[in-house]
Short mmCIF file of C-alpha atoms in Angstrom, two decimals:
data_model
loop_
_atom_site.label_atom_id
_atom_site.label_comp_id
_atom_site.label_asym_id
_atom_site.label_seq_id
_atom_site.Cartn_x
_atom_site.Cartn_y
_atom_site.Cartn_z
CA MET A 1 -63.68 65.16 -21.04
CA LEU A 2 -66.65 65.60 -23.35
CA ALA A 3 -66.47 69.31 -24.09
CA GLU A 4 -64.61 72.37 -22.99
CA CYS A 5 -64.43 76.04 -23.82
CA LEU A 6 -62.64 79.18 -22.75
CA ILE A 7 -64.70 82.24 -21.86
CA PRO A 8 -62.92 85.50 -21.05
CA THR A 9 -63.71 87.00 -17.64
CA THR A 10 -65.58 90.24 -18.37
CA ALA A 11 -68.56 91.49 -16.36
CA PRO A 12 -70.18 88.82 -14.18
CA GLN A 13 -73.54 88.79 -15.98
CA THR A 14 -72.00 88.49 -19.45
CA THR A 15 -69.52 85.86 -18.35
CA LEU A 16 -72.03 83.77 -16.42
CA ALA A 17 -74.58 83.97 -19.27
CA ARG A 18 -71.97 82.43 -21.56
CA VAL A 19 -71.22 79.72 -19.00
CA VAL A 20 -74.90 78.83 -18.83
CA GLU A 21 -75.09 78.83 -22.63
CA PHE A 22 -72.14 76.44 -22.84
CA PHE A 23 -73.84 73.98 -20.52
CA VAL A 24 -77.18 74.23 -22.32
CA GLU A 25 -75.46 73.25 -25.55
CA ALA A 26 -73.32 70.58 -23.93
CA GLN A 27 -76.34 68.98 -22.31
CA GLU A 28 -78.15 68.91 -25.65
CA ARG A 29 -75.27 66.92 -27.05
CA PHE A 30 -74.34 64.72 -24.08
CA GLY A 31 -77.38 64.53 -21.81
CA ALA A 32 -78.27 66.24 -18.57
CA ALA A 33 -75.53 66.91 -16.03
CA ARG A 34 -76.15 65.37 -12.61
CA ALA A 35 -74.03 67.93 -10.79
CA PHE A 36 -71.81 70.94 -11.42
CA GLY A 37 -68.42 71.82 -9.97
CA ILE A 38 -66.86 75.27 -9.93
CA GLY A 39 -63.23 76.15 -9.34
CA SER A 40 -63.34 79.94 -9.19
CA PHE A 41 -60.88 82.74 -8.61
CA GLY A 42 -61.21 84.04 -5.06
CA PRO A 43 -61.67 85.27 -2.51
CA ILE A 44 -64.92 83.33 -2.08
CA ASP A 45 -67.05 82.84 1.00
CA LEU A 46 -66.77 79.08 1.50
CA ASP A 47 -68.55 78.83 4.84
CA PRO A 48 -71.75 76.86 4.13
CA GLY A 49 -73.35 78.47 7.18
CA SER A 50 -72.78 82.02 5.95
CA PRO A 51 -75.53 84.09 4.27
CA THR A 52 -73.04 84.97 1.52
CA TYR A 53 -71.89 81.35 0.93
CA GLY A 54 -70.52 80.90 -2.57
CA ARG A 55 -70.21 84.61 -3.28
CA LEU A 56 -67.06 86.44 -4.24
CA LEU A 57 -65.66 88.68 -1.53
CA ARG A 58 -63.68 91.88 -2.05
CA THR A 59 -61.74 91.56 -5.27
CA PRO A 60 -60.03 94.04 -7.57
CA LYS A 61 -61.91 92.48 -10.55
CA PRO A 62 -64.50 95.13 -11.54
CA GLY A 63 -68.09 94.12 -10.76
CA TRP A 64 -67.25 90.75 -9.27
CA ALA A 65 -67.39 91.60 -5.56
CA GLY A 66 -70.54 89.93 -4.24
CA ALA A 67 -71.18 87.98 -7.46
CA ASP A 68 -72.83 84.61 -6.89
CA VAL A 69 -71.29 82.27 -9.45
CA ARG A 70 -72.99 79.21 -8.01
CA GLN A 71 -76.48 80.66 -8.00
CA ALA A 72 -76.45 81.29 -11.76
CA LEU A 73 -76.10 77.55 -12.36
CA ILE A 74 -78.49 76.46 -9.62
CA GLU A 75 -81.27 78.72 -10.97
CA ARG A 76 -80.91 77.53 -14.52
CA PHE A 77 -80.28 73.82 -14.05
CA GLU A 78 -81.66 72.94 -10.60
CA ARG A 79 -78.81 70.56 -9.87
CA PRO A 80 -76.29 70.41 -7.01
CA VAL A 81 -73.43 72.87 -7.59
CA ALA A 82 -70.14 72.52 -5.70
CA ILE A 83 -67.80 75.47 -5.42
CA ASP A 84 -64.23 75.91 -4.28
CA THR A 85 -61.33 78.10 -5.32
CA ASP A 86 -59.53 77.40 -8.59
CA VAL A 87 -56.39 76.57 -6.68
CA ASN A 88 -58.15 74.23 -4.21
CA ALA A 89 -59.71 72.48 -7.21
CA ALA A 90 -56.30 72.17 -8.85
CA ALA A 91 -54.83 70.86 -5.60
CA LEU A 92 -57.56 68.23 -5.42
CA ALA A 93 -56.93 67.10 -8.98
CA GLU A 94 -53.17 66.87 -8.45
CA ALA A 95 -53.74 64.99 -5.18
CA GLU A 96 -56.09 62.43 -6.67
CA HIS A 97 -54.87 62.06 -10.25
CA GLY A 98 -51.59 63.92 -10.52
CA ALA A 99 -48.38 64.48 -8.59
CA GLY A 100 -49.94 63.45 -5.28
CA ARG A 101 -51.25 60.02 -6.21
CA GLY A 102 -50.67 57.60 -3.37
CA LEU A 103 -50.03 60.34 -0.82
CA ARG A 104 -52.40 61.44 1.92
CA SER A 105 -51.40 65.11 1.78
CA LEU A 106 -50.36 67.55 -0.89
CA ALA A 107 -50.05 71.30 -1.34
CA TYR A 108 -50.51 73.07 -4.66
CA VAL A 109 -49.11 76.53 -5.33
CA THR A 110 -49.70 78.63 -8.41
CA VAL A 111 -47.52 81.59 -9.36
CA GLY A 112 -49.02 83.77 -12.05
CA THR A 113 -51.03 87.00 -11.99
CA GLY A 114 -51.38 86.27 -8.30
CA ILE A 115 -49.91 83.69 -5.96
CA GLY A 116 -52.22 81.21 -4.31
CA GLY A 117 -52.18 77.79 -2.78
CA GLY A 118 -54.30 74.98 -1.47
CA VAL A 119 -53.62 72.04 0.80
CA ILE A 120 -55.29 68.63 0.52
CA HIS A 121 -55.37 66.08 3.32
CA ASP A 122 -57.31 62.84 2.92
CA GLY A 123 -59.21 64.33 0.00
CA ARG A 124 -60.42 67.42 1.86
CA THR A 125 -59.75 70.84 0.37
CA ARG A 126 -60.82 73.04 3.25
CA TYR A 127 -60.11 73.21 6.95
CA GLY A 128 -60.57 76.63 8.49
CA SER A 129 -63.46 78.94 7.92
CA THR A 130 -62.36 79.73 4.36
CA HIS A 131 -59.67 79.00 1.78
CA PRO A 132 -56.01 79.88 2.35
CA GLU A 133 -54.62 83.19 1.11
CA MET A 134 -51.02 82.10 1.26
CA GLY A 135 -49.77 84.40 -1.49
CA HIS A 136 -49.79 87.27 0.98
CA ILE A 137 -47.27 86.00 3.54
CA VAL A 138 -44.53 88.32 4.73
CA VAL A 139 -41.13 87.37 3.29
CA ARG A 140 -37.58 88.28 4.18
CA ARG A 141 -36.35 90.77 1.59
CA ASP A 142 -33.40 89.98 -0.62
CA PRO A 143 -30.86 92.82 -0.25
CA ARG A 144 -30.30 92.79 -4.04
CA ASP A 145 -33.95 93.73 -4.41
CA GLY A 146 -33.75 96.76 -2.11
CA GLY A 147 -36.03 99.68 -2.84
CA PHE A 148 -38.68 97.83 -4.81
CA ALA A 149 -41.96 98.62 -3.05
CA GLY A 150 -43.93 95.65 -4.36
CA VAL A 151 -47.21 95.70 -6.26
CA CYS A 152 -49.77 94.18 -3.88
CA PRO A 153 -52.59 96.71 -3.47
CA PHE A 154 -53.14 95.47 0.09
CA HIS A 155 -49.63 94.84 1.41
CA GLY A 156 -47.07 96.26 -1.01
CA ASP A 157 -44.20 93.86 -0.60
CA CYS A 158 -45.86 90.65 0.58
CA LEU A 159 -44.89 87.56 -1.44
CA GLU A 160 -47.45 88.25 -4.17
CA GLY A 161 -46.33 91.86 -4.29
CA LEU A 162 -42.74 90.74 -4.94
CA ALA A 163 -42.84 87.49 -6.92
CA SER A 164 -46.05 87.35 -8.98
CA GLY A 165 -45.99 87.90 -12.74
CA PRO A 166 -47.07 91.58 -12.44
CA ALA A 167 -44.45 92.12 -9.71
CA ILE A 168 -41.69 90.79 -11.95
CA GLN A 169 -42.98 92.95 -14.79
CA ALA A 170 -43.06 96.05 -12.56
CA ARG A 171 -39.63 95.35 -11.10
CA TRP A 172 -37.72 94.57 -14.30
CA GLY A 173 -40.07 95.59 -17.13
CA ALA A 174 -40.12 92.10 -18.62
CA PRO A 175 -40.82 88.47 -17.75
CA LEU A 176 -38.03 86.46 -16.11
CA ASP A 177 -37.00 84.59 -19.26
CA SER A 178 -36.12 87.72 -21.21
CA LEU A 179 -34.06 89.55 -18.59
CA ALA A 180 -30.45 90.60 -18.99
CA ALA A 181 -29.74 90.25 -15.24
CA ARG A 182 -31.54 86.95 -15.43
CA SER A 183 -29.51 84.93 -12.97
CA ASP A 184 -29.90 87.47 -10.18
CA ALA A 185 -33.61 87.82 -10.89
CA LEU A 186 -34.13 84.06 -10.80
CA ASP A 187 -32.27 83.95 -7.49
CA ILE A 188 -34.33 86.75 -5.97
CA ILE A 189 -37.70 85.40 -7.10
CA GLY A 190 -36.66 81.83 -6.31
CA GLY A 191 -35.67 82.91 -2.80
CA TYR A 192 -39.03 84.56 -2.19
CA LEU A 193 -41.06 81.62 -3.48
CA ALA A 194 -38.89 79.24 -1.46
CA GLN A 195 -40.06 80.97 1.71
CA LEU A 196 -43.65 80.00 0.90
CA VAL A 197 -42.52 76.43 0.21
CA VAL A 198 -40.76 76.34 3.59
CA SER A 199 -43.76 77.80 5.41
CA ILE A 200 -46.14 75.30 3.84
CA ALA A 201 -43.82 72.45 4.75
CA LEU A 202 -43.37 73.65 8.35
CA LEU A 203 -47.01 74.57 9.00
CA THR A 204 -48.79 71.74 7.22
CA ALA A 205 -46.24 68.88 7.18
CA CYS A 206 -47.68 67.89 3.81
CA GLU A 207 -45.90 65.14 1.94
CA ARG A 208 -45.32 66.95 -1.34
CA ILE A 209 -45.69 70.44 -2.83
CA VAL A 210 -46.69 71.03 -6.45
CA ILE A 211 -45.82 74.42 -7.93
CA GLY A 212 -47.23 75.67 -11.22
CA GLY A 213 -48.65 78.74 -12.93
CA GLY A 214 -47.55 81.14 -15.64
CA VAL A 215 -44.37 82.33 -13.94
CA MET A 216 -43.21 78.72 -13.47
CA THR A 217 -43.20 78.07 -17.22
CA ASP A 218 -39.69 79.51 -17.04
CA GLY A 219 -38.14 76.14 -16.29
CA ALA A 220 -35.03 77.73 -14.78
CA LEU A 221 -37.01 78.95 -11.77
CA LEU A 222 -37.93 75.63 -10.13
CA PRO A 223 -34.30 74.58 -9.49
CA ARG A 224 -33.62 77.96 -7.86
CA ILE A 225 -36.63 77.58 -5.57
CA ARG A 226 -35.49 74.09 -4.62
CA GLU A 227 -31.98 75.36 -3.86
CA ALA A 228 -33.21 78.20 -1.67
CA ALA A 229 -35.84 76.09 0.11
CA SER A 230 -33.25 73.41 0.75
CA ARG A 231 -30.93 76.05 2.26
CA PHE A 232 -33.68 77.33 4.56
CA ILE A 233 -34.77 73.85 5.62
CA SER A 234 -31.15 72.85 6.32
CA GLY A 235 -31.89 69.16 6.69
CA TYR A 236 -34.32 69.91 9.50
CA LEU A 237 -37.58 68.88 8.00
CA PRO A 238 -38.73 65.28 8.37
CA VAL A 239 -40.95 65.50 5.28
CA ALA A 240 -37.96 66.14 3.07
CA ARG A 241 -35.62 63.62 4.69
CA GLY A 242 -33.74 61.53 2.17
CA ASP A 243 -34.45 64.19 -0.46
CA PRO A 244 -31.98 67.01 0.31
CA THR A 245 -32.33 68.62 -3.11
CA LEU A 246 -36.16 68.50 -2.84
CA GLU A 247 -36.49 67.00 -6.32
CA GLY A 248 -39.18 64.64 -5.11
CA TYR A 249 -40.69 67.08 -2.61
CA LEU A 250 -41.20 70.16 -4.77
CA VAL A 251 -42.46 69.24 -8.22
CA PRO A 252 -44.29 70.68 -11.25
CA PRO A 253 -47.97 69.81 -11.81
CA ALA A 254 -48.48 66.39 -13.39
CA LEU A 255 -51.73 67.56 -15.01
CA GLY A 256 -50.24 70.77 -16.39
CA GLU A 257 -52.82 73.45 -17.06
CA ARG A 258 -55.70 71.00 -16.74
CA SER A 259 -55.52 70.51 -12.99
CA GLY A 260 -58.09 73.25 -12.27
CA ILE A 261 -60.73 71.94 -14.64
CA ILE A 262 -60.19 68.32 -13.59
CA GLY A 263 -60.50 69.44 -9.97
CA ALA A 264 -63.81 71.17 -10.71
CA ALA A 265 -65.07 67.93 -12.26
CA LEU A 266 -64.03 66.04 -9.12
CA LEU A 267 -65.95 68.54 -7.00
CA ALA A 268 -69.03 67.85 -9.12
CA GLN A 269 -68.52 64.11 -8.84
CA ARG A 270 -68.63 64.40 -5.07
CA MET A 271 -72.02 66.14 -5.24
CA ARG A 272 -73.80 63.37 -7.11
CA MET B 1 -58.10 65.41 37.58
CA LEU B 2 -57.35 62.66 40.09
CA ALA B 3 -53.60 62.99 40.45
CA GLU B 4 -50.69 64.80 38.89
CA CYS B 5 -46.98 65.13 39.33
CA LEU B 6 -44.01 66.89 37.79
CA ILE B 7 -41.00 64.80 36.80
CA PRO B 8 -37.89 66.56 35.50
CA THR B 9 -36.70 65.48 32.06
CA THR B 10 -33.36 63.76 32.64
CA ALA B 11 -32.21 60.62 30.79
CA PRO B 12 -35.02 58.74 29.04
CA GLN B 13 -34.78 55.57 31.14
CA THR B 14 -34.78 57.44 34.48
CA THR B 15 -37.59 59.74 33.43
CA LEU B 16 -39.77 57.02 31.97
CA ALA B 17 -39.22 54.75 35.00
CA ARG B 18 -40.62 57.55 37.17
CA VAL B 19 -43.58 58.00 34.84
CA VAL B 20 -44.37 54.28 35.10
CA GLU B 21 -43.99 54.46 38.90
CA PHE B 22 -46.44 57.37 39.04
CA PHE B 23 -49.06 55.40 37.15
CA VAL B 24 -48.53 52.25 39.22
CA GLU B 25 -49.25 54.24 42.39
CA ALA B 26 -52.13 56.17 40.83
CA GLN B 27 -53.80 52.96 39.67
CA GLU B 28 -53.48 51.49 43.16
CA ARG B 29 -55.43 54.46 44.46
CA PHE B 30 -57.91 55.06 41.63
CA GLY B 31 -58.22 51.78 39.73
CA ALA B 32 -56.81 50.63 36.40
CA ALA B 33 -56.48 53.11 33.57
CA ARG B 34 -58.31 52.16 30.39
CA ALA B 35 -56.01 54.15 28.14
CA PHE B 36 -53.04 56.47 28.25
CA GLY B 37 -52.40 59.74 26.42
CA ILE B 38 -49.02 61.35 25.89
CA GLY B 39 -48.30 64.93 24.88
CA SER B 40 -44.55 64.89 24.35
CA PHE B 41 -41.90 67.34 23.28
CA GLY B 42 -40.94 66.70 19.68
CA PRO B 43 -39.96 66.01 17.08
CA ILE B 44 -41.82 62.70 17.15
CA ASP B 45 -42.53 60.26 14.34
CA LEU B 46 -46.33 60.42 14.19
CA ASP B 47 -46.83 58.31 11.08
CA PRO B 48 -48.64 55.16 12.28
CA GLY B 49 -47.28 53.31 9.24
CA SER B 50 -43.66 54.05 10.06
CA PRO B 51 -41.36 51.52 11.77
CA THR B 52 -40.29 54.28 14.17
CA TYR B 53 -43.86 55.42 15.02
CA GLY B 54 -44.02 57.13 18.38
CA ARG B 55 -40.25 57.57 18.70
CA LEU B 56 -38.46 60.84 19.17
CA LEU B 57 -36.53 62.00 16.14
CA ARG B 58 -33.37 64.10 16.14
CA THR B 59 -33.44 66.34 19.18
CA PRO B 60 -30.78 68.31 21.03
CA LYS B 61 -31.98 66.70 24.32
CA PRO B 62 -29.16 64.26 25.27
CA GLY B 63 -30.14 60.59 24.95
CA TRP B 64 -33.67 61.23 23.73
CA ALA B 65 -33.18 60.75 19.98
CA GLY B 66 -34.87 57.45 19.15
CA ALA B 67 -36.49 57.10 22.60
CA ASP B 68 -39.86 55.31 22.53
CA VAL B 69 -41.98 57.06 25.14
CA ARG B 70 -45.10 55.16 24.19
CA GLN B 71 -43.57 51.70 24.36
CA ALA B 72 -42.57 52.12 28.01
CA LEU B 73 -46.24 52.45 28.95
CA ILE B 74 -47.53 49.77 26.57
CA GLU B 75 -45.06 47.19 27.92
CA ARG B 76 -45.89 47.84 31.55
CA PHE B 77 -49.66 48.36 31.37
CA GLU B 78 -50.84 46.62 28.19
CA ARG B 79 -53.35 49.35 27.42
CA PRO B 80 -53.84 51.60 24.37
CA VAL B 81 -51.43 54.55 24.41
CA ALA B 82 -52.06 57.62 22.28
CA ILE B 83 -49.22 60.00 21.48
CA ASP B 84 -49.01 63.45 19.99
CA THR B 85 -46.82 66.48 20.53
CA ASP B 86 -47.27 68.57 23.66
CA VAL B 87 -48.36 71.49 21.55
CA ASN B 88 -50.87 69.46 19.51
CA ALA B 89 -52.28 68.17 22.80
CA ALA B 90 -52.53 71.72 24.14
CA ALA B 91 -54.19 72.83 20.91
CA LEU B 92 -56.74 70.04 21.24
CA ALA B 93 -57.55 70.99 24.83
CA GLU B 94 -57.93 74.67 23.96
CA ALA B 95 -60.10 73.74 20.98
CA GLU B 96 -62.43 71.49 22.93
CA HIS B 97 -62.50 73.05 26.39
CA GLY B 98 -60.73 76.40 26.16
CA ALA B 99 -60.45 79.41 23.88
CA GLY B 100 -61.74 77.50 20.86
CA ARG B 101 -65.02 76.20 22.25
CA GLY B 102 -67.73 76.43 19.63
CA LEU B 103 -65.26 76.89 16.76
CA ARG B 104 -64.35 74.29 14.17
CA SER B 105 -60.73 75.37 13.83
CA LEU B 106 -58.07 76.73 16.15
CA ALA B 107 -54.31 77.16 16.18
CA TYR B 108 -52.22 77.07 19.34
CA VAL B 109 -48.74 78.60 19.51
CA THR B 110 -46.33 78.37 22.42
CA VAL B 111 -43.37 80.71 22.83
CA GLY B 112 -40.89 79.52 25.43
CA THR B 113 -37.62 77.60 25.25
CA GLY B 114 -38.70 76.86 21.71
CA ILE B 115 -41.53 78.03 19.50
CA GLY B 116 -44.10 75.51 18.34
CA GLY B 117 -47.65 75.32 17.17
CA GLY B 118 -50.51 73.02 16.36
CA VAL B 119 -53.68 73.41 14.33
CA ILE B 120 -56.98 71.71 15.11
CA HIS B 121 -59.80 71.30 12.59
CA ASP B 122 -62.90 69.34 13.52
CA GLY B 123 -61.09 67.77 16.43
CA ARG B 124 -58.15 66.44 14.40
CA THR B 125 -54.63 67.34 15.48
CA ARG B 126 -52.71 66.04 12.49
CA TYR B 127 -52.89 66.40 8.76
CA GLY B 128 -49.62 65.86 6.94
CA SER B 129 -47.18 63.07 7.54
CA THR B 130 -46.11 64.54 10.87
CA HIS B 131 -46.66 67.44 13.26
CA PRO B 132 -45.95 71.05 12.24
CA GLU B 133 -42.58 72.64 13.01
CA MET B 134 -43.79 76.18 12.61
CA GLY B 135 -41.28 77.74 14.99
CA HIS B 136 -38.68 77.54 12.25
CA ILE B 137 -40.26 79.76 9.60
CA VAL B 138 -38.15 82.43 7.92
CA VAL B 139 -39.07 85.92 9.13
CA ARG B 140 -38.36 89.38 7.80
CA ARG B 141 -35.67 90.93 9.98
CA ASP B 142 -36.35 94.07 11.96
CA PRO B 143 -33.64 96.62 11.05
CA ARG B 144 -33.32 97.54 14.75
CA ASP B 145 -32.23 93.98 15.38
CA GLY B 146 -29.46 94.01 12.77
CA GLY B 147 -26.40 91.90 13.41
CA PHE B 148 -27.97 89.42 15.83
CA ALA B 149 -27.23 86.01 14.35
CA GLY B 150 -29.99 84.09 16.12
CA VAL B 151 -29.65 81.02 18.32
CA CYS B 152 -31.32 78.20 16.36
CA PRO B 153 -28.74 75.42 15.99
CA PHE B 154 -30.30 74.48 12.64
CA HIS B 155 -31.19 77.83 11.05
CA GLY B 156 -29.60 80.64 13.05
CA ASP B 157 -32.14 83.41 12.61
CA CYS B 158 -35.38 81.57 11.94
CA LEU B 159 -38.30 82.68 14.15
CA GLU B 160 -37.27 80.41 17.02
CA GLY B 161 -33.69 81.62 16.68
CA LEU B 162 -34.86 85.23 17.08
CA ALA B 163 -37.89 85.25 19.38
CA SER B 164 -37.73 82.26 21.75
CA GLY B 165 -36.81 82.70 25.41
CA PRO B 166 -33.16 81.68 24.84
CA ALA B 167 -32.97 84.04 21.83
CA ILE B 168 -34.18 86.98 23.92
CA GLN B 169 -31.69 86.04 26.64
CA ALA B 170 -28.84 85.80 24.12
CA ARG B 171 -29.79 89.04 22.40
CA TRP B 172 -30.31 91.26 25.46
CA GLY B 173 -28.91 89.24 28.37
CA ALA B 174 -32.25 89.23 30.22
CA PRO B 175 -35.92 88.37 29.81
CA LEU B 176 -38.18 90.93 28.11
CA ASP B 177 -39.77 92.24 31.31
CA SER B 178 -36.49 93.38 32.83
CA LEU B 179 -34.99 95.21 29.85
CA ALA B 180 -34.03 98.86 29.79
CA ALA B 181 -34.76 99.19 26.05
CA ARG B 182 -37.98 97.33 26.75
CA SER B 183 -40.28 99.07 24.32
CA ASP B 184 -38.02 98.45 21.33
CA ALA B 185 -37.49 94.84 22.37
CA LEU B 186 -41.23 94.23 22.71
CA ASP B 187 -41.72 95.73 19.27
CA ILE B 188 -39.00 93.63 17.68
CA ILE B 189 -40.12 90.34 19.26
CA GLY B 190 -43.79 91.21 18.73
CA GLY B 191 -43.09 91.87 15.07
CA TYR B 192 -41.39 88.50 14.62
CA LEU B 193 -44.13 86.55 16.39
CA ALA B 194 -46.76 88.45 14.42
CA GLN B 195 -45.31 87.00 11.22
CA LEU B 196 -46.09 83.50 12.46
CA VAL B 197 -49.60 84.60 13.39
CA VAL B 198 -50.08 86.03 9.89
CA SER B 199 -48.71 82.90 8.23
CA ILE B 200 -50.96 80.61 10.28
CA ALA B 201 -53.98 82.77 9.42
CA LEU B 202 -53.12 82.89 5.70
CA LEU B 203 -52.16 79.24 5.32
CA THR B 204 -54.75 77.56 7.52
CA ALA B 205 -57.67 80.05 7.62
CA CYS B 206 -58.28 78.93 11.19
CA GLU B 207 -60.89 80.83 13.15
CA ARG B 208 -58.78 81.78 16.16
CA ILE B 209 -55.16 81.63 17.32
CA VAL B 210 -54.18 81.00 20.94
CA ILE B 211 -50.70 82.09 21.99
CA GLY B 212 -49.10 81.04 25.26
CA GLY B 213 -45.82 79.85 26.77
CA GLY B 214 -43.20 81.28 29.11
CA VAL B 215 -42.29 84.32 27.00
CA MET B 216 -45.96 85.34 26.78
CA THR B 217 -46.22 85.70 30.57
CA ASP B 218 -44.94 89.22 29.90
CA GLY B 219 -48.41 90.61 29.33
CA ALA B 220 -47.10 93.59 27.38
CA LEU B 221 -46.11 91.34 24.48
CA LEU B 222 -49.54 90.18 23.27
CA PRO B 223 -50.76 93.72 22.39
CA ARG B 224 -47.58 94.30 20.36
CA ILE B 225 -48.09 91.06 18.44
CA ARG B 226 -51.69 92.03 17.74
CA GLU B 227 -50.62 95.48 16.52
CA ALA B 228 -47.97 94.10 14.18
CA ALA B 229 -50.16 91.25 12.88
CA SER B 230 -52.97 93.71 12.27
CA ARG B 231 -50.57 95.93 10.27
CA PHE B 232 -49.44 92.99 8.13
CA ILE B 233 -52.95 91.72 7.54
CA SER B 234 -54.14 95.22 6.58
CA GLY B 235 -57.82 94.36 6.64
CA TYR B 236 -57.26 91.68 4.03
CA LEU B 237 -58.02 88.56 5.95
CA PRO B 238 -61.62 87.32 6.05
CA VAL B 239 -61.03 85.42 9.30
CA ALA B 240 -60.25 88.65 11.15
CA ARG B 241 -62.98 90.75 9.57
CA GLY B 242 -64.89 92.83 12.08
CA ASP B 243 -61.97 92.45 14.49
CA PRO B 244 -59.33 94.89 13.22
CA THR B 245 -57.38 94.91 16.50
CA LEU B 246 -57.40 91.07 16.60
CA GLU B 247 -58.51 91.04 20.23
CA GLY B 248 -60.90 88.21 19.52
CA TYR B 249 -58.68 86.50 16.96
CA LEU B 250 -55.39 86.28 18.84
CA VAL B 251 -55.92 85.34 22.47
CA PRO B 252 -54.14 83.86 25.50
CA PRO B 253 -54.85 80.23 26.50
CA ALA B 254 -58.07 79.81 28.45
CA LEU B 255 -56.66 76.77 30.24
CA GLY B 256 -53.39 78.44 31.19
CA GLU B 257 -50.56 76.00 31.81
CA ARG B 258 -52.94 73.04 32.01
CA SER B 259 -53.79 72.85 28.32
CA GLY B 260 -51.05 70.27 27.60
CA ILE B 261 -52.06 67.84 30.32
CA ILE B 262 -55.77 68.21 29.59
CA GLY B 263 -55.01 67.56 25.92
CA ALA B 264 -53.12 64.39 26.78
CA ALA B 265 -56.14 63.22 28.77
CA LEU B 266 -58.36 63.92 25.74
CA LEU B 267 -56.01 61.85 23.57
CA ALA B 268 -56.41 58.96 26.03
CA GLN B 269 -60.18 59.37 26.09
CA ARG B 270 -60.24 58.90 22.33
CA MET B 271 -58.41 55.57 22.64
CA ARG B 272 -60.94 53.90 24.90
#
């Protein structure tokens, strides 16, 4: 890694101008880039045959709907620019250089401001017509959580509406690690996230699931998710056979917070 | 299609002996087969690197656990034998010659004695280390259905435990189409099946979902699933954009009951 920087996400033009500026400077120091790779927040149109390929779709981020992140780089540098979601990029990095090394399939889930996930098989990040939106699955409600309406602007109490960082904040007024009724909260949130783990395992049969993101920095949460997922799976799932506690099946990221940026670099590498 | 026959599933040796017999006679009439394709009930070990590749895994069908369906044909005919699950085979047939023609991705769900599904992308039927087991996802319970424990021997009230044919029979003592409280029952079952539809759409981003099987022969059920899935999705999902009622997104099989057998033939074709 030759250079990196953190640019806050403000308006698209301001933000993208600073991205371009970073690369102008970096190329002065290190030579011309042969390709660019972008791991962006979504939703993005990832269908190469679509007229809006590479553009952001409807998003609550002000000004970003319709923004063409890729085009800003193409216009300035005239080089190939790969784009995928941040979470698909992170999944790719974990699959190739992190917790999925040696496996053919891996899922990556991030639990933070939102909940998202990507699935890699044989190095591919995409299968259907676009990226997954798995944070919005319907989950069975925990009776101890009754009455909380959820915070998802689209669905109310989908998984993201119940178990994302903002959902936890809205429900209890604080992050998980500072709660008085902490054990119950960990159980409730762990039970919701476990349902995504179970669905990924049952629908994709992937060999391992990596779970990271801001909410997961509370280290007490992962064991609760494993417990609940293991209860749901009940020894049924071939992928988790010989691993009843899921300690090898459901793991933290091996690349920590760097999986997204490493994944974007891998996307660029593939474009050369 | 040159010849077909229906052999009841009894003990593995009896059943497989009759399968071999069928092919001996068919080859006398039509010439030697160049390859065989099997679409079998699961769970099957589909990892070509595994010592138990092609064998049935734990199954409630007496005598079938460990049975090697593929080997019976290889030994007798010394030809390549492809194997996949019945539902993956059906998904392949629908993708290539049925409701998925012209698309790159398709999911196929069957709702009958059990609930299963397969996802096809670019002609591939498998991604993870094995086939999906999506019938066993956790679903949010309908309050009108309170108290019913579900019939899944592994999970009780997973989707299959609540919405399969045997579950409907256990819950109401009759199939859907003969129930007095029919409208409520259709709503409850439709709401459960819709959650699988939503999860497939969100996790795989596939372009269309085909839903068939014995329970779906009650034509009143599909519209209820569409209604409930559309409510859950709430206009969020790019795959269903421009199709708010999901009439183009969630469809019956185009090949009817023949999708499985056509899929098995396609598997064989690929082995030649």
